[in-house]
């Protein structure tokens, strides 16, 4: 399983002078094989258009396209799966809508949430929030490395750490037991998304 997972943020990309398709293509060209389209502020039409654009890119590079929350968009663009949070559509309903062959990821913030999902039909977990981050203002659920280690030690599912992960700490998340690392600003906000991706993959390969 490829261990680097890109989660999009169009605002961060724009501030770095990039379009979102450019960021995704550069990241995929550099080796990313997991891309999550997570754009909370887009209209349904714009979200759909962006999903279609990114689907063309991910298909070209053999990468998986995961849609955050929006099952309707995932179905409309034939995405590879859906990622849901604790307050989104229940994952069992998502499974009934997207079918048995699509991917479902679930955000986990606590051991209690992990236990509640123990027998669920899931494909991976997104474990958050590991480090302070500008993309998530509520840090009351900050896990840190110890919290990440505790959750990873209690599940057999692939677990992607997310939240404030960058080149300075990405190896630490893998050493704590995470399968991989999901990043936002470290790629979307970098002057060269390609170079940032290559550096992060290289660091992961060292662990």
PDB file of C-alpha atoms in Angstrom:
ATOM      1  CA  UNK A   1       0.000   0.000   0.000  1.00  0.00           C
ATOM      2  CA  UNK A   2       1.342   3.427  -0.977  1.00  0.00           C
ATOM      3  CA  UNK A   3       1.938   5.296   2.261  1.00  0.00           C
ATOM      4  CA  UNK A   4       1.482   8.935   1.214  1.00  0.00           C
ATOM      5  CA  UNK A   5      -2.090  10.252   0.988  1.00  0.00           C
ATOM      6  CA  UNK A   6      -2.873  13.722  -0.369  1.00  0.00           C
ATOM      7  CA  UNK A   7      -5.918  15.544   1.024  1.00  0.00           C
ATOM      8  CA  UNK A   8      -6.832  18.603  -1.007  1.00  0.00           C
ATOM      9  CA  UNK A   9      -7.324  22.172   0.153  1.00  0.00           C
ATOM     10  CA  UNK A  10      -8.066  24.553  -2.667  1.00  0.00           C
ATOM     11  CA  UNK A  11      -7.572  27.646  -0.529  1.00  0.00           C
ATOM     12  CA  UNK A  12      -4.066  26.645   0.499  1.00  0.00           C
ATOM     13  CA  UNK A  13      -3.238  25.727  -3.092  1.00  0.00           C
ATOM     14  CA  UNK A  14      -4.427  29.098  -4.400  1.00  0.00           C
ATOM     15  CA  UNK A  15      -2.400  30.986  -1.812  1.00  0.00           C
ATOM     16  CA  UNK A  16       0.642  29.098  -3.054  1.00  0.00           C
ATOM     17  CA  UNK A  17      -0.175  30.126  -6.616  1.00  0.00           C
ATOM     18  CA  UNK A  18      -1.541  26.749  -7.750  1.00  0.00           C
ATOM     19  CA  UNK A  19      -4.770  25.333  -9.079  1.00  0.00           C
ATOM     20  CA  UNK A  20      -6.009  22.167  -7.436  1.00  0.00           C
ATOM     21  CA  UNK A  21      -5.686  20.038 -10.603  1.00  0.00           C
ATOM     22  CA  UNK A  22      -2.081  21.203 -10.947  1.00  0.00           C
ATOM     23  CA  UNK A  23      -1.292  20.170  -7.364  1.00  0.00           C
ATOM     24  CA  UNK A  24      -2.934  16.775  -7.787  1.00  0.00           C
ATOM     25  CA  UNK A  25      -1.234  16.073 -11.097  1.00  0.00           C
ATOM     26  CA  UNK A  26       2.188  17.068  -9.773  1.00  0.00           C
ATOM     27  CA  UNK A  27       1.683  14.924  -6.670  1.00  0.00           C
ATOM     28  CA  UNK A  28       0.528  11.932  -8.698  1.00  0.00           C
ATOM     29  CA  UNK A  29       3.405  12.410 -11.137  1.00  0.00           C
ATOM     30  CA  UNK A  30       5.751  12.299  -8.150  1.00  0.00           C
ATOM     31  CA  UNK A  31       4.239   9.095  -6.776  1.00  0.00           C
ATOM     32  CA  UNK A  32       1.100   9.806  -4.720  1.00  0.00           C
ATOM     33  CA  UNK A  33      -1.495   7.073  -5.209  1.00  0.00           C
ATOM     34  CA  UNK A  34      -4.153   8.222  -2.731  1.00  0.00           C
ATOM     35  CA  UNK A  35      -5.990  11.517  -3.319  1.00  0.00           C
ATOM     36  CA  UNK A  36      -8.921  12.750  -1.268  1.00  0.00           C
ATOM     37  CA  UNK A  37     -11.027  15.572  -2.660  1.00  0.00           C
ATOM     38  CA  UNK A  38     -12.017  17.522   0.439  1.00  0.00           C
ATOM     39  CA  UNK A  39     -13.478  20.901  -0.408  1.00  0.00           C
ATOM     40  CA  UNK A  40     -16.079  22.033   2.117  1.00  0.00           C
ATOM     41  CA  UNK A  41     -16.842  25.382   0.486  1.00  0.00           C
ATOM     42  CA  UNK A  42     -17.570  24.320  -3.091  1.00  0.00           C
ATOM     43  CA  UNK A  43     -21.083  24.262  -4.496  1.00  0.00           C
ATOM     44  CA  UNK A  44     -22.392  20.899  -5.627  1.00  0.00           C
ATOM     45  CA  UNK A  45     -21.785  21.809  -9.285  1.00  0.00           C
ATOM     46  CA  UNK A  46     -18.237  23.018  -8.637  1.00  0.00           C
ATOM     47  CA  UNK A  47     -17.503  19.975  -6.469  1.00  0.00           C
ATOM     48  CA  UNK A  48     -18.737  17.729  -9.266  1.00  0.00           C
ATOM     49  CA  UNK A  49     -16.657  19.519 -11.881  1.00  0.00           C
ATOM     50  CA  UNK A  50     -13.563  19.307  -9.695  1.00  0.00           C
ATOM     51  CA  UNK A  51     -14.230  15.633  -9.019  1.00  0.00           C
ATOM     52  CA  UNK A  52     -14.431  14.908 -12.737  1.00  0.00           C
ATOM     53  CA  UNK A  53     -11.204  16.815 -13.384  1.00  0.00           C
ATOM     54  CA  UNK A  54      -9.340  14.981 -10.642  1.00  0.00           C
ATOM     55  CA  UNK A  55     -10.750  11.625 -11.721  1.00  0.00           C
ATOM     56  CA  UNK A  56      -9.145  12.098 -15.131  1.00  0.00           C
ATOM     57  CA  UNK A  57      -5.809  12.807 -13.465  1.00  0.00           C
ATOM     58  CA  UNK A  58      -5.888   9.977 -10.936  1.00  0.00           C
ATOM     59  CA  UNK A  59      -6.973   7.491 -13.585  1.00  0.00           C
ATOM     60  CA  UNK A  60      -3.992   8.480 -15.724  1.00  0.00           C
ATOM     61  CA  UNK A  61      -1.561   7.720 -12.899  1.00  0.00           C
ATOM     62  CA  UNK A  62      -3.325   4.703 -11.430  1.00  0.00           C
ATOM     63  CA  UNK A  63      -4.134   6.581  -8.223  1.00  0.00           C
ATOM     64  CA  UNK A  64      -7.227   6.194  -6.074  1.00  0.00           C
ATOM     65  CA  UNK A  65      -9.668   9.112  -5.873  1.00  0.00           C
ATOM     66  CA  UNK A  66     -11.558   9.306  -2.590  1.00  0.00           C
ATOM     67  CA  UNK A  67     -14.361  11.826  -2.061  1.00  0.00           C
ATOM     68  CA  UNK A  68     -14.795  13.378   1.361  1.00  0.00           C
ATOM     69  CA  UNK A  69     -18.320  13.001   2.737  1.00  0.00           C
ATOM     70  CA  UNK A  70     -20.281  13.472  -0.511  1.00  0.00           C
ATOM     71  CA  UNK A  71     -21.570  10.068  -1.558  1.00  0.00           C
ATOM     72  CA  UNK A  72     -23.547  11.637  -4.406  1.00  0.00           C
ATOM     73  CA  UNK A  73     -20.399  13.166  -5.898  1.00  0.00           C
ATOM     74  CA  UNK A  74     -18.486   9.913  -5.481  1.00  0.00           C
ATOM     75  CA  UNK A  75     -21.174   8.052  -7.408  1.00  0.00           C
ATOM     76  CA  UNK A  76     -21.436  10.754 -10.080  1.00  0.00           C
ATOM     77  CA  UNK A  77     -17.693  10.720 -10.879  1.00  0.00           C
ATOM     78  CA  UNK A  78     -17.226   6.971 -10.260  1.00  0.00           C
ATOM     79  CA  UNK A  79     -14.652   7.684  -7.568  1.00  0.00           C
ATOM     80  CA  UNK A  80     -12.800   4.832  -5.915  1.00  0.00           C
ATOM     81  CA  UNK A  81     -14.352   5.509  -2.550  1.00  0.00           C
ATOM     82  CA  UNK A  82     -15.673   7.830   0.132  1.00  0.00           C
ATOM     83  CA  UNK A  83     -14.135   9.142   3.348  1.00  0.00           C
ATOM     84  CA  UNK A  84     -16.518   9.981   6.178  1.00  0.00           C
ATOM     85  CA  UNK A  85     -16.119  11.657   9.520  1.00  0.00           C
ATOM     86  CA  UNK A  86     -17.903  10.943  12.759  1.00  0.00           C
ATOM     87  CA  UNK A  87     -20.638  13.462  11.953  1.00  0.00           C
ATOM     88  CA  UNK A  88     -21.117  12.486   8.310  1.00  0.00           C
ATOM     89  CA  UNK A  89     -23.404   9.839   6.845  1.00  0.00           C
ATOM     90  CA  UNK A  90     -23.043   6.569   8.830  1.00  0.00           C
ATOM     91  CA  UNK A  91     -20.558   4.256   7.133  1.00  0.00           C
ATOM     92  CA  UNK A  92     -23.049   1.368   6.919  1.00  0.00           C
ATOM     93  CA  UNK A  93     -25.381   3.598   4.883  1.00  0.00           C
ATOM     94  CA  UNK A  94     -22.454   4.667   2.736  1.00  0.00           C
ATOM     95  CA  UNK A  95     -21.628   1.020   2.048  1.00  0.00           C
ATOM     96  CA  UNK A  96     -25.202   0.280   1.034  1.00  0.00           C
ATOM     97  CA  UNK A  97     -25.076   3.131  -1.470  1.00  0.00           C
ATOM     98  CA  UNK A  98     -21.650   2.671  -3.027  1.00  0.00           C
ATOM     99  CA  UNK A  99     -21.543  -1.125  -3.028  1.00  0.00           C
ATOM    100  CA  UNK A 100     -19.084  -3.738  -1.804  1.00  0.00           C
ATOM    101  CA  UNK A 101     -16.212  -2.971  -4.153  1.00  0.00           C
ATOM    102  CA  UNK A 102     -15.635   0.684  -3.301  1.00  0.00           C
ATOM    103  CA  UNK A 103     -13.354   2.004  -0.562  1.00  0.00           C
ATOM    104  CA  UNK A 104     -14.654   3.506   2.690  1.00  0.00           C
ATOM    105  CA  UNK A 105     -12.399   5.377   5.083  1.00  0.00           C
ATOM    106  CA  UNK A 106     -13.463   6.637   8.499  1.00  0.00           C
ATOM    107  CA  UNK A 107     -12.007   9.398  10.651  1.00  0.00           C
ATOM    108  CA  UNK A 108     -11.095   8.237  14.151  1.00  0.00           C
ATOM    109  CA  UNK A 109     -10.229  10.662  16.938  1.00  0.00           C
ATOM    110  CA  UNK A 110     -10.519   8.546  20.082  1.00  0.00           C
ATOM    111  CA  UNK A 111     -10.233   4.977  21.295  1.00  0.00           C
ATOM    112  CA  UNK A 112     -13.994   5.016  21.959  1.00  0.00           C
ATOM    113  CA  UNK A 113     -14.677   5.841  18.298  1.00  0.00           C
ATOM    114  CA  UNK A 114     -12.330   3.049  17.273  1.00  0.00           C
ATOM    115  CA  UNK A 115     -14.145   0.563  19.483  1.00  0.00           C
ATOM    116  CA  UNK A 116     -17.533   1.644  18.103  1.00  0.00           C
ATOM    117  CA  UNK A 117     -16.304   0.912  14.564  1.00  0.00           C
ATOM    118  CA  UNK A 118     -14.565  -2.366  15.408  1.00  0.00           C
ATOM    119  CA  UNK A 119     -16.832  -4.642  13.337  1.00  0.00           C
ATOM    120  CA  UNK A 120     -17.633  -2.138  10.607  1.00  0.00           C
ATOM    121  CA  UNK A 121     -17.105  -2.832   6.917  1.00  0.00           C
ATOM    122  CA  UNK A 122     -14.297  -0.318   6.472  1.00  0.00           C
ATOM    123  CA  UNK A 123     -11.145  -0.294   4.359  1.00  0.00           C
ATOM    124  CA  UNK A 124      -8.955   2.155   6.265  1.00  0.00           C
ATOM    125  CA  UNK A 125      -8.917   4.690   9.086  1.00  0.00           C
ATOM    126  CA  UNK A 126      -7.849   8.317   9.109  1.00  0.00           C
ATOM    127  CA  UNK A 127      -6.432   8.971  12.578  1.00  0.00           C
ATOM    128  CA  UNK A 128      -6.505  12.623  13.612  1.00  0.00           C
ATOM    129  CA  UNK A 129      -5.395  15.087  14.776  1.00  0.00           C
ATOM    130  CA  UNK A 130      -1.735  14.254  15.389  1.00  0.00           C
ATOM    131  CA  UNK A 131       0.014  17.640  15.441  1.00  0.00           C
ATOM    132  CA  UNK A 132      -1.341  21.217  15.576  1.00  0.00           C
ATOM    133  CA  UNK A 133      -2.416  22.377  12.150  1.00  0.00           C
ATOM    134  CA  UNK A 134      -3.802  25.480  10.527  1.00  0.00           C
ATOM    135  CA  UNK A 135      -6.333  23.448   8.521  1.00  0.00           C
ATOM    136  CA  UNK A 136      -8.107  22.205  11.676  1.00  0.00           C
ATOM    137  CA  UNK A 137      -8.903  24.952  14.156  1.00  0.00           C
ATOM    138  CA  UNK A 138     -10.331  22.713  16.906  1.00  0.00           C
ATOM    139  CA  UNK A 139      -7.335  21.117  18.595  1.00  0.00           C
ATOM    140  CA  UNK A 140      -9.262  19.849  21.618  1.00  0.00           C
ATOM    141  CA  UNK A 141      -8.963  16.333  20.197  1.00  0.00           C
ATOM    142  CA  UNK A 142      -5.231  16.599  19.516  1.00  0.00           C
ATOM    143  CA  UNK A 143      -3.881  13.051  19.787  1.00  0.00           C
ATOM    144  CA  UNK A 144      -0.161  13.488  19.547  1.00  0.00           C
ATOM    145  CA  UNK A 145       2.177  10.596  18.879  1.00  0.00           C
ATOM    146  CA  UNK A 146       1.118   8.704  21.998  1.00  0.00           C
ATOM    147  CA  UNK A 147      -2.544   8.835  20.994  1.00  0.00           C
ATOM    148  CA  UNK A 148      -1.687   7.715  17.488  1.00  0.00           C
ATOM    149  CA  UNK A 149       0.333   4.806  18.854  1.00  0.00           C
ATOM    150  CA  UNK A 150      -2.543   3.747  21.109  1.00  0.00           C
ATOM    151  CA  UNK A 151      -5.076   3.693  18.271  1.00  0.00           C
ATOM    152  CA  UNK A 152      -2.783   1.967  15.775  1.00  0.00           C
ATOM    153  CA  UNK A 153      -1.996  -0.688  18.355  1.00  0.00           C
ATOM    154  CA  UNK A 154      -5.663  -1.612  18.633  1.00  0.00           C
ATOM    155  CA  UNK A 155      -6.664  -2.055  15.001  1.00  0.00           C
ATOM    156  CA  UNK A 156      -5.761  -4.304  12.102  1.00  0.00           C
ATOM    157  CA  UNK A 157      -7.049  -1.806   9.547  1.00  0.00           C
ATOM    158  CA  UNK A 158      -4.654   0.382   7.589  1.00  0.00           C
ATOM    159  CA  UNK A 159      -4.368   3.657   9.493  1.00  0.00           C
ATOM    160  CA  UNK A 160      -3.320   6.971   7.948  1.00  0.00           C
ATOM    161  CA  UNK A 161      -2.177   9.625  10.405  1.00  0.00           C
ATOM    162  CA  UNK A 162      -3.307  13.161   9.576  1.00  0.00           C
ATOM    163  CA  UNK A 163      -2.940  16.599  11.052  1.00  0.00           C
ATOM    164  CA  UNK A 164       0.101  18.849  10.866  1.00  0.00           C
ATOM    165  CA  UNK A 165       2.249  16.213   9.176  1.00  0.00           C
ATOM    166  CA  UNK A 166       5.206  17.465   7.163  1.00  0.00           C
ATOM    167  CA  UNK A 167       8.807  16.621   6.323  1.00  0.00           C
ATOM    168  CA  UNK A 168       9.969  17.219   9.900  1.00  0.00           C
ATOM    169  CA  UNK A 169       7.658  14.684  11.559  1.00  0.00           C
ATOM    170  CA  UNK A 170       6.334  12.261   8.935  1.00  0.00           C
ATOM    171  CA  UNK A 171       8.742   9.470   9.893  1.00  0.00           C
ATOM    172  CA  UNK A 172       7.666   9.771  13.517  1.00  0.00           C
ATOM    173  CA  UNK A 173       4.086   8.873  12.580  1.00  0.00           C
ATOM    174  CA  UNK A 174       5.184   5.664  10.878  1.00  0.00           C
ATOM    175  CA  UNK A 175       7.363   4.693  13.818  1.00  0.00           C
ATOM    176  CA  UNK A 176       4.277   5.132  16.015  1.00  0.00           C
ATOM    177  CA  UNK A 177       2.480   2.438  14.021  1.00  0.00           C
ATOM    178  CA  UNK A 178       0.646   4.307  11.269  1.00  0.00           C
ATOM    179  CA  UNK A 179       0.395   2.593   7.897  1.00  0.00           C
ATOM    180  CA  UNK A 180       0.856   5.891   6.135  1.00  0.00           C
ATOM    181  CA  UNK A 181       0.516   9.649   6.435  1.00  0.00           C
ATOM    182  CA  UNK A 182      -2.040  12.025   4.971  1.00  0.00           C
ATOM    183  CA  UNK A 183      -0.874  15.548   4.239  1.00  0.00           C
ATOM    184  CA  UNK A 184      -2.540  18.781   3.190  1.00  0.00           C
ATOM    185  CA  UNK A 185      -0.392  21.910   3.464  1.00  0.00           C
ATOM    186  CA  UNK A 186       2.882  20.056   3.032  1.00  0.00           C
ATOM    187  CA  UNK A 187       1.963  19.464  -0.621  1.00  0.00           C
ATOM    188  CA  UNK A 188      -0.863  21.898  -1.460  1.00  0.00           C
ATOM    189  CA  UNK A 189       0.985  24.871   0.016  1.00  0.00           C
ATOM    190  CA  UNK A 190       4.483  24.041  -1.218  1.00  0.00           C
ATOM    191  CA  UNK A 191       6.039  26.088  -4.029  1.00  0.00           C
ATOM    192  CA  UNK A 192       6.694  22.802  -5.851  1.00  0.00           C
ATOM    193  CA  UNK A 193       4.106  20.093  -5.103  1.00  0.00           C
ATOM    194  CA  UNK A 194       6.225  17.652  -7.116  1.00  0.00           C
ATOM    195  CA  UNK A 195       9.386  18.272  -5.078  1.00  0.00           C
ATOM    196  CA  UNK A 196       7.439  18.193  -1.809  1.00  0.00           C
ATOM    197  CA  UNK A 197       5.900  14.854  -2.724  1.00  0.00           C
ATOM    198  CA  UNK A 198       9.225  13.329  -3.716  1.00  0.00           C
ATOM    199  CA  UNK A 199      10.778  14.457  -0.432  1.00  0.00           C
ATOM    200  CA  UNK A 200       7.922  13.013   1.654  1.00  0.00           C
ATOM    201  CA  UNK A 201       7.955   9.687  -0.184  1.00  0.00           C
ATOM    202  CA  UNK A 202      11.719   9.518   0.260  1.00  0.00           C
ATOM    203  CA  UNK A 203      11.340  10.081   4.006  1.00  0.00           C
ATOM    204  CA  UNK A 204       8.689   7.378   4.235  1.00  0.00           C
ATOM    205  CA  UNK A 205      10.936   4.972   2.376  1.00  0.00           C
ATOM    206  CA  UNK A 206      13.587   5.478   5.052  1.00  0.00           C
ATOM    207  CA  UNK A 207      11.335   4.092   7.809  1.00  0.00           C
TER     208      UNK A 207
END
